[in-house]
XYZ file of C-alpha atoms in Angstrom:
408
model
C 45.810 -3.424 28.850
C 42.970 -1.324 28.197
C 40.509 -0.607 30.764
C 37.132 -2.773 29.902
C 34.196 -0.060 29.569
C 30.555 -1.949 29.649
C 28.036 -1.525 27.610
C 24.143 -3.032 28.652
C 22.149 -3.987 25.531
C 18.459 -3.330 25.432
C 16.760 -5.119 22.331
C 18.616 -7.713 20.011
C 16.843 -7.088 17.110
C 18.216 -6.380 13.123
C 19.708 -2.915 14.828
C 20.931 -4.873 18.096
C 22.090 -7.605 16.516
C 24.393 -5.708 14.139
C 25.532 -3.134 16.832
C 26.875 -6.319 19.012
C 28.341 -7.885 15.964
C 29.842 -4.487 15.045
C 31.240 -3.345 18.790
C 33.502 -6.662 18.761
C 34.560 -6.489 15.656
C 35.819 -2.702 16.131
C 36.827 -3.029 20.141
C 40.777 -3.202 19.047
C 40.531 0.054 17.069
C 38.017 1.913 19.833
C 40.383 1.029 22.537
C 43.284 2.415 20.883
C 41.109 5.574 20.303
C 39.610 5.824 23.417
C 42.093 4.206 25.987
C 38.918 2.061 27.136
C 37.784 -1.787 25.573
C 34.070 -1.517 25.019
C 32.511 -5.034 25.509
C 28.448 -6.012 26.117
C 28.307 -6.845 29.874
C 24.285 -7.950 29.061
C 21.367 -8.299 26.988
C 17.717 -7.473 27.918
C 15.264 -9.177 25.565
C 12.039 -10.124 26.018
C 13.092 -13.776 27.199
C 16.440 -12.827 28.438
C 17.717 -11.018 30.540
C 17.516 -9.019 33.635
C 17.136 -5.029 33.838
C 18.660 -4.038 36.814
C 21.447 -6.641 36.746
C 22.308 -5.232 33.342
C 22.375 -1.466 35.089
C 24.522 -2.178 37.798
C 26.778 -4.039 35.136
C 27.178 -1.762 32.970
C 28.763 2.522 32.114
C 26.637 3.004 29.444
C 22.923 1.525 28.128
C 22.380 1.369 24.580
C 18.196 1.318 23.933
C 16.850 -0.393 21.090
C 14.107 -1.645 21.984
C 11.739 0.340 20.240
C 8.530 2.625 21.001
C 8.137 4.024 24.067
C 7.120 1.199 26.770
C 9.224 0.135 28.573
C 12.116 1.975 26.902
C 11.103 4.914 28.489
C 11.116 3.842 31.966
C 14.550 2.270 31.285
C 16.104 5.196 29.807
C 14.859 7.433 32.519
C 16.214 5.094 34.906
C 19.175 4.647 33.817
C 20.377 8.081 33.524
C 19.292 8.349 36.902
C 21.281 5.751 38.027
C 24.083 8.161 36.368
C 24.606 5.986 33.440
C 25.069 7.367 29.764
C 22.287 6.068 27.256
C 22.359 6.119 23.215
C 19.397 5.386 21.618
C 18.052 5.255 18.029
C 14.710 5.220 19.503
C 12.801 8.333 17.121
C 9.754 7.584 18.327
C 10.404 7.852 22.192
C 12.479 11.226 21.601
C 9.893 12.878 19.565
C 6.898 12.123 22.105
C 9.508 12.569 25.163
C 12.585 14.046 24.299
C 12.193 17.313 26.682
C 11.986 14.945 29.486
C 14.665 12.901 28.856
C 17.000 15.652 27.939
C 16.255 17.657 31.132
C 16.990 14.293 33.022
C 20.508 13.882 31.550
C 21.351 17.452 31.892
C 20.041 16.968 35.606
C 22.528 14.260 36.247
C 25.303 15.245 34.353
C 25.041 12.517 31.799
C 24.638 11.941 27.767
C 21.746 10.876 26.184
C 23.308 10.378 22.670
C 20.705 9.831 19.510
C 22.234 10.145 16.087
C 20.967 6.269 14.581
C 17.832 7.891 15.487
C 17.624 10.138 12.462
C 18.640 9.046 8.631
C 20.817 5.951 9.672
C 24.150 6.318 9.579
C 24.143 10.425 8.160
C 25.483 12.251 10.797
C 22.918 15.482 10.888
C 22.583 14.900 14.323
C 25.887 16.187 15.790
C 26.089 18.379 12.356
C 23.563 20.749 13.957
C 24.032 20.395 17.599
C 28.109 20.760 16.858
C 29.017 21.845 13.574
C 26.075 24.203 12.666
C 25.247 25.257 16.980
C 26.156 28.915 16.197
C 23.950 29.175 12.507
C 20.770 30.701 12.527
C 18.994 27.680 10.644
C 16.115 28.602 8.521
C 14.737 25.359 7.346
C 15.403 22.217 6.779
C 14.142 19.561 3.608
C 14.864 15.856 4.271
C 14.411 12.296 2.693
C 14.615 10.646 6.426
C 12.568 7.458 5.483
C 14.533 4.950 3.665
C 11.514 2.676 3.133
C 9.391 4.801 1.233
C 12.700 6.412 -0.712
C 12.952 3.135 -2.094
C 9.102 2.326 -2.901
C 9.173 5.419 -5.257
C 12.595 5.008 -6.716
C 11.153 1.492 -7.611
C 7.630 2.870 -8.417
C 9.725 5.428 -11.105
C 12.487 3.632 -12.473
C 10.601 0.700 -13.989
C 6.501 1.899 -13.247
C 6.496 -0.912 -10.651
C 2.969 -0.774 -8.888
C 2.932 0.165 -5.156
C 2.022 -2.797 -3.710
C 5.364 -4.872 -5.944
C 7.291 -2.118 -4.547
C 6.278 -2.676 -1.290
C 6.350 -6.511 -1.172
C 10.288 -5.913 -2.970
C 11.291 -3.639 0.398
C 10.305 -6.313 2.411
C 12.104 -8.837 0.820
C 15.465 -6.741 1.376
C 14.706 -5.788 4.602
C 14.319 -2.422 3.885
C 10.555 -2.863 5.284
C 9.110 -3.937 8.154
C 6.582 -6.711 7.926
C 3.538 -4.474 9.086
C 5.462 -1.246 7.233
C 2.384 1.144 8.477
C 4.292 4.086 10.443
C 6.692 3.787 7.457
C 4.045 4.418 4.366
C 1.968 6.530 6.682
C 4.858 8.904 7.032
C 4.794 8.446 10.731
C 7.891 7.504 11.307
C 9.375 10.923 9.093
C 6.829 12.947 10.881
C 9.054 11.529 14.393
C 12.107 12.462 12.894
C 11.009 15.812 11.492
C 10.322 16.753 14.929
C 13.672 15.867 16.115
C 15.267 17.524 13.881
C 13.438 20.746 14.295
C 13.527 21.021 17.819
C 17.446 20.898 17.301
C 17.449 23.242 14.576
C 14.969 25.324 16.343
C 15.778 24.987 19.993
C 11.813 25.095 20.629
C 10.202 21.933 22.073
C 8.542 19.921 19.340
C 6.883 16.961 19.526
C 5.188 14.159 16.795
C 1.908 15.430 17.578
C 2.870 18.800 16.364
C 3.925 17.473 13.006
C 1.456 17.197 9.860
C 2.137 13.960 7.636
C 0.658 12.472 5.167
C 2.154 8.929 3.120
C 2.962 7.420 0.249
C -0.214 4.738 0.157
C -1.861 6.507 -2.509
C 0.530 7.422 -5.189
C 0.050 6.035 -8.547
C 1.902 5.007 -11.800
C 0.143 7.855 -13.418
C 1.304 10.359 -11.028
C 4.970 8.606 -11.818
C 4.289 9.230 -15.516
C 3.129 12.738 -15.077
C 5.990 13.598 -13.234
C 8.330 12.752 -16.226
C 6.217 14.620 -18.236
C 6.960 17.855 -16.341
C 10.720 16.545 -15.398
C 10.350 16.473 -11.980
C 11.060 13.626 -9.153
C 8.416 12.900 -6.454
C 9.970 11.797 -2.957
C 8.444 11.203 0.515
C 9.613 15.077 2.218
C 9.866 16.280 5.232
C 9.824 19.680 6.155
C 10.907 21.823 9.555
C 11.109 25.921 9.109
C 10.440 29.320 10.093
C 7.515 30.985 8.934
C 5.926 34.539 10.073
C 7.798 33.814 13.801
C 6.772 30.372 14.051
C 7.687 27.253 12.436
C 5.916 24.633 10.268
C 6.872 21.162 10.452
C 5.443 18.576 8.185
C 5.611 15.332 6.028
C 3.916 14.578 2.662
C 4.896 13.519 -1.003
C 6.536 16.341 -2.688
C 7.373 16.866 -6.543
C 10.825 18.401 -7.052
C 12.754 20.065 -10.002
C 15.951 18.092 -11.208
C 17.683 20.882 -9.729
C 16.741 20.755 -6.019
C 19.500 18.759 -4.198
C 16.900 15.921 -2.904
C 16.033 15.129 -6.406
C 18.720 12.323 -7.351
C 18.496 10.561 -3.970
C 17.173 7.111 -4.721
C 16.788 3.569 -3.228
C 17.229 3.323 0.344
C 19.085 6.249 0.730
C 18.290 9.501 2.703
C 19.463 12.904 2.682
C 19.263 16.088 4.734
C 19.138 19.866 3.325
C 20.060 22.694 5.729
C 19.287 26.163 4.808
C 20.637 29.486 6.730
C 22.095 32.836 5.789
C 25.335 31.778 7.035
C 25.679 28.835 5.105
C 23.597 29.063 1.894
C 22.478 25.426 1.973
C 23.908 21.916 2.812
C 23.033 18.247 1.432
C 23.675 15.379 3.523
C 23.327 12.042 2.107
C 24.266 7.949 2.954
C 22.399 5.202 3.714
C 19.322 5.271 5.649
C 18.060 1.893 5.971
C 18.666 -1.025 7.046
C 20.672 -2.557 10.634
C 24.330 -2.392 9.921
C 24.384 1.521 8.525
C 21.872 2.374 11.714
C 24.247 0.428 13.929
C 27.212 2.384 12.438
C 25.672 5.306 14.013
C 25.025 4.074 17.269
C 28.358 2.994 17.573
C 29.782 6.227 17.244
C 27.474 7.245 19.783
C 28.759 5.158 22.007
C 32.826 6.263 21.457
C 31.131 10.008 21.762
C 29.539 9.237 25.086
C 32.851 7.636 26.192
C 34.558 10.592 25.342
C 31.365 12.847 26.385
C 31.148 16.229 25.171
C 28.423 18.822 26.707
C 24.081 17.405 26.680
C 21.800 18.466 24.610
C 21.115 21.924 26.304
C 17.540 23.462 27.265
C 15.358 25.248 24.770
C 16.036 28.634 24.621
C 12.686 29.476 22.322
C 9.181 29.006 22.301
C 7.685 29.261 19.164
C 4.267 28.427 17.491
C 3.773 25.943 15.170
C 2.113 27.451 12.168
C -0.181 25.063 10.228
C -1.438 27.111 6.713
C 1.878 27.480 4.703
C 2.923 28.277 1.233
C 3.248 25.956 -1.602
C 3.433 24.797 -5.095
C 1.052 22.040 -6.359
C 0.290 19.337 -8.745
C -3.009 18.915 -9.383
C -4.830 16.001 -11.709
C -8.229 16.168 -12.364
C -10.160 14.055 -14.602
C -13.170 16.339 -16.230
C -15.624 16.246 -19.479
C -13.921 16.432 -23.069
C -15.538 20.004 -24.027
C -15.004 23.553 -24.740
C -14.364 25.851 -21.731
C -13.493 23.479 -19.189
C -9.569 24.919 -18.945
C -10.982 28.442 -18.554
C -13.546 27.578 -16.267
C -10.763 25.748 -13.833
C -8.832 28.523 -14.354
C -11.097 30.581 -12.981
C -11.937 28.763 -9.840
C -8.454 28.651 -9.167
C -8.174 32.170 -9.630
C -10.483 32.885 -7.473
C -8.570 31.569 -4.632
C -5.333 33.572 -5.813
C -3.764 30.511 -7.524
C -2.153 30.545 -10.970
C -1.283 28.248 -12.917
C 2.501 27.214 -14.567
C 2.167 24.220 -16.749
C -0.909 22.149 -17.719
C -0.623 18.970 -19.755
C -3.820 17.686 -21.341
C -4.646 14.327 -22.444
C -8.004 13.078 -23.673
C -9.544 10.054 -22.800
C -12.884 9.642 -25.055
C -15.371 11.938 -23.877
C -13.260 12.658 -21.302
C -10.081 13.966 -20.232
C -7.170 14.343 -18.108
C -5.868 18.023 -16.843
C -2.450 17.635 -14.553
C -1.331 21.140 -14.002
C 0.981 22.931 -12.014
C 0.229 25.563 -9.402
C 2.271 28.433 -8.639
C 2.858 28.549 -4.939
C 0.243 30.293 -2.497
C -1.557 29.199 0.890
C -2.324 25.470 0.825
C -5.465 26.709 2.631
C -6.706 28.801 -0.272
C -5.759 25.698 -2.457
C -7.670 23.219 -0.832
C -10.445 25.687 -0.862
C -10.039 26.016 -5.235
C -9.756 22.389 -4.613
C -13.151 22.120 -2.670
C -15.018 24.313 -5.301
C -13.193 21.977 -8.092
C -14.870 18.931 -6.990
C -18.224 20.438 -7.024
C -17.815 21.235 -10.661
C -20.348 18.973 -12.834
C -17.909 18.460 -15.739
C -15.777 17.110 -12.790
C -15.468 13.333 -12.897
C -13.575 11.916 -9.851
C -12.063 13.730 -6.676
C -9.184 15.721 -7.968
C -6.061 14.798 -6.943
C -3.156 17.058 -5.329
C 0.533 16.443 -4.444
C 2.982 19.205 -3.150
C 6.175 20.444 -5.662
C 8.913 22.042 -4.293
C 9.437 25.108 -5.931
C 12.762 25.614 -4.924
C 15.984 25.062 -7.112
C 19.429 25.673 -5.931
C 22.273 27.330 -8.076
C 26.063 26.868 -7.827
């Protein structure tokens, strides 16, 4: 007979729920694996359920509770108490994770996190194990599943925002109040997780610049297909001039940029470095039973623990003004010398332009263009001067590309 090992359940939510369901239906097989019979020994809800009963119950705690009170208190706690923790709590380890690494490596136990980041794709332990010795130079990911699926929706059939929205919801893909999801809050928590791992700096959300998905339109949908490219919810972490730049906003991509074809629900990672040339992860990223997959394997790792999370070995600035391409839609006067003129504003910023599509509209018209990349604070300043223009008609509008396409 295999030797029961105890796991104390924090949160029965979607994610809890499934992660129960899941540990009893796999026990057989992770027994045989591990030599050890995983089982819940307790659940800690907000009606049920007693904290330190389910500690001294219990060799491991798996938090799901969500956001950081009380989770954080319990997760300190527990690995305190000496217990291993897995957690797919984002939130909590990009506002805390420095403290609640240094406690686990303080008393020799694991804090494991991988259902924290893109569901059930493993880029977790593929940098901290599988990429530890590459020099990582940046990394592009589609870590939201939510807002993935809004703008496959929003492209595939021009469904407006808000029918895309209400159709997440429906399939669970969405929460009911789906803010830190459109607001790209919950990629900008992510991002920083994954760059302090790629990095080995601290990083934290506050660090992070993000921007959502609220304000995309069908027209910016139909513009993309005029110029061939996708737009996707991105997320950024890299290295730039000795610091690194992490952000979140909507991004336009070529068809040839490995992020481009990932639709629906599903998320992918891109990992650049020297070493490696580049590598696309990609599975399913919402949604209970794929993030309950993850933690799962968390668990088995922590019962067969390998080393923690080590200390940062860097310190490095975060740098906020970076490089990049742009589409930009402006809505001006139907007459000669407006082009030129917006050329030259842009120009006088150091901006150039690589593809302009025109469309008239009456008296007026429509200019979506493409910028060649440069500072995105000497863009915003072209931007600034745009607006001011009189045969300028409504704020101009201005979405990210990514410039980058990747060969075989």
């Amino acid at each position: 007979m295999a030797e029961t090992y105890k796991v104390g359940l924090l949160g029965h939510g979607t994610v809890g729920a499934a992660f129960e369901r899941l540990l009893s239906e796999r026990a057989d097989t992770i027994a045989h694996v591990t030599g050890c019979r995983p089982e819940v020994s307790g659940v800690l809800t907000r009606s049920r359920g007693d904290f330190e009963q389910i500690l001294a119950d219990s060799d491991l705690i798996v938090e799901l509770i969500g956001g950081i009170d009380p989770a954080r208190d319990y997760v300190l706690r527990a690995m305190r108490a000496g217990k291993h923790v897995v957690s797919a709590n984002k939130l909590l380890l990009a506002s805390h994770g420095e403290e609640l690494w240094s406690t686990a490596r303080e008393h020799n136990v694991q804090l494991r996190f991988e259902g924290a980041v893109a569901g059930v794709v493993p880029v977790i332990r593929v940098l901290q194990e599988t990429l530890a010795a590459a020099h990582v130079e940046r990394i592009h990911g589609i870590v939201n599943g939510t807002t993935n699926f809004i703008l496959s929706e929003m492209a595939r059939g021009g469904t407006p925002y808000a029918e895309a929205l209400k159709r997440a919801q429906e399939l669970g893909y969405a929460e009911a109040d789906p803010t830190d999801d459109v607001t790209g809050k919950d990629a900008a928590a992510k991002m920083a997780i994954l760059a302090r791992l790629a990095f080995s700096t601290p990083v934290t959300l506050d660090q992070v610049t993000y921007e959502g998905i609220e304000h995309i339109t069908g027209e910016d949908m139909n513009y993309a297909r005029d110029f061939g490219l996708a737009l996707k919810l991105i997320g950024t972490a890299e290295r730039v001039d000795g610091g690194i730049s992490v952000r979140v906003h909507p991004a336009f991509l070529y068809p040839g940029h490995p992020l481009a074809s990932v639709n629906g629900s599903f998320n992918a990672v891109t990992v650049e470095s020297e070493a490696i040339t580049e590598i696309t992860l990609s599975g399913p990223g919402a949604g209970g039973p794929q993030t309950a997959s993850a933690v799962l394997g968390d668990v088995i790792s922590a019962m067969i623990p390998p080393a923690s999370t080590p200390e940062t070995t860097a310190s490095l600035a975060v740098v906020a003004d970076v490089k990049s391409a742009f589409y930009l839609a402006m809505e001006v006067d139907d007459e000669p010398g407006v082009l030129a003129q917006v050329a030259e504003v842009l120009g006088m910023q150091g901006a150039s332009i690589k593809s302009v599509v025109q469309r008239g509209l009456g008296g007026q018209a429509r200019l979506v263009m493409v910028i060649h990349p440069l500072l995105e604070s000497r863009f915003y300043g072209a931007v600034q001067l745009l607006a001011r223009m009189p045969f300028v008609r409504a704020e101009p509008r201005a979405i990210r590309v990514l410039d980058e396409e990747f060969n075989d």
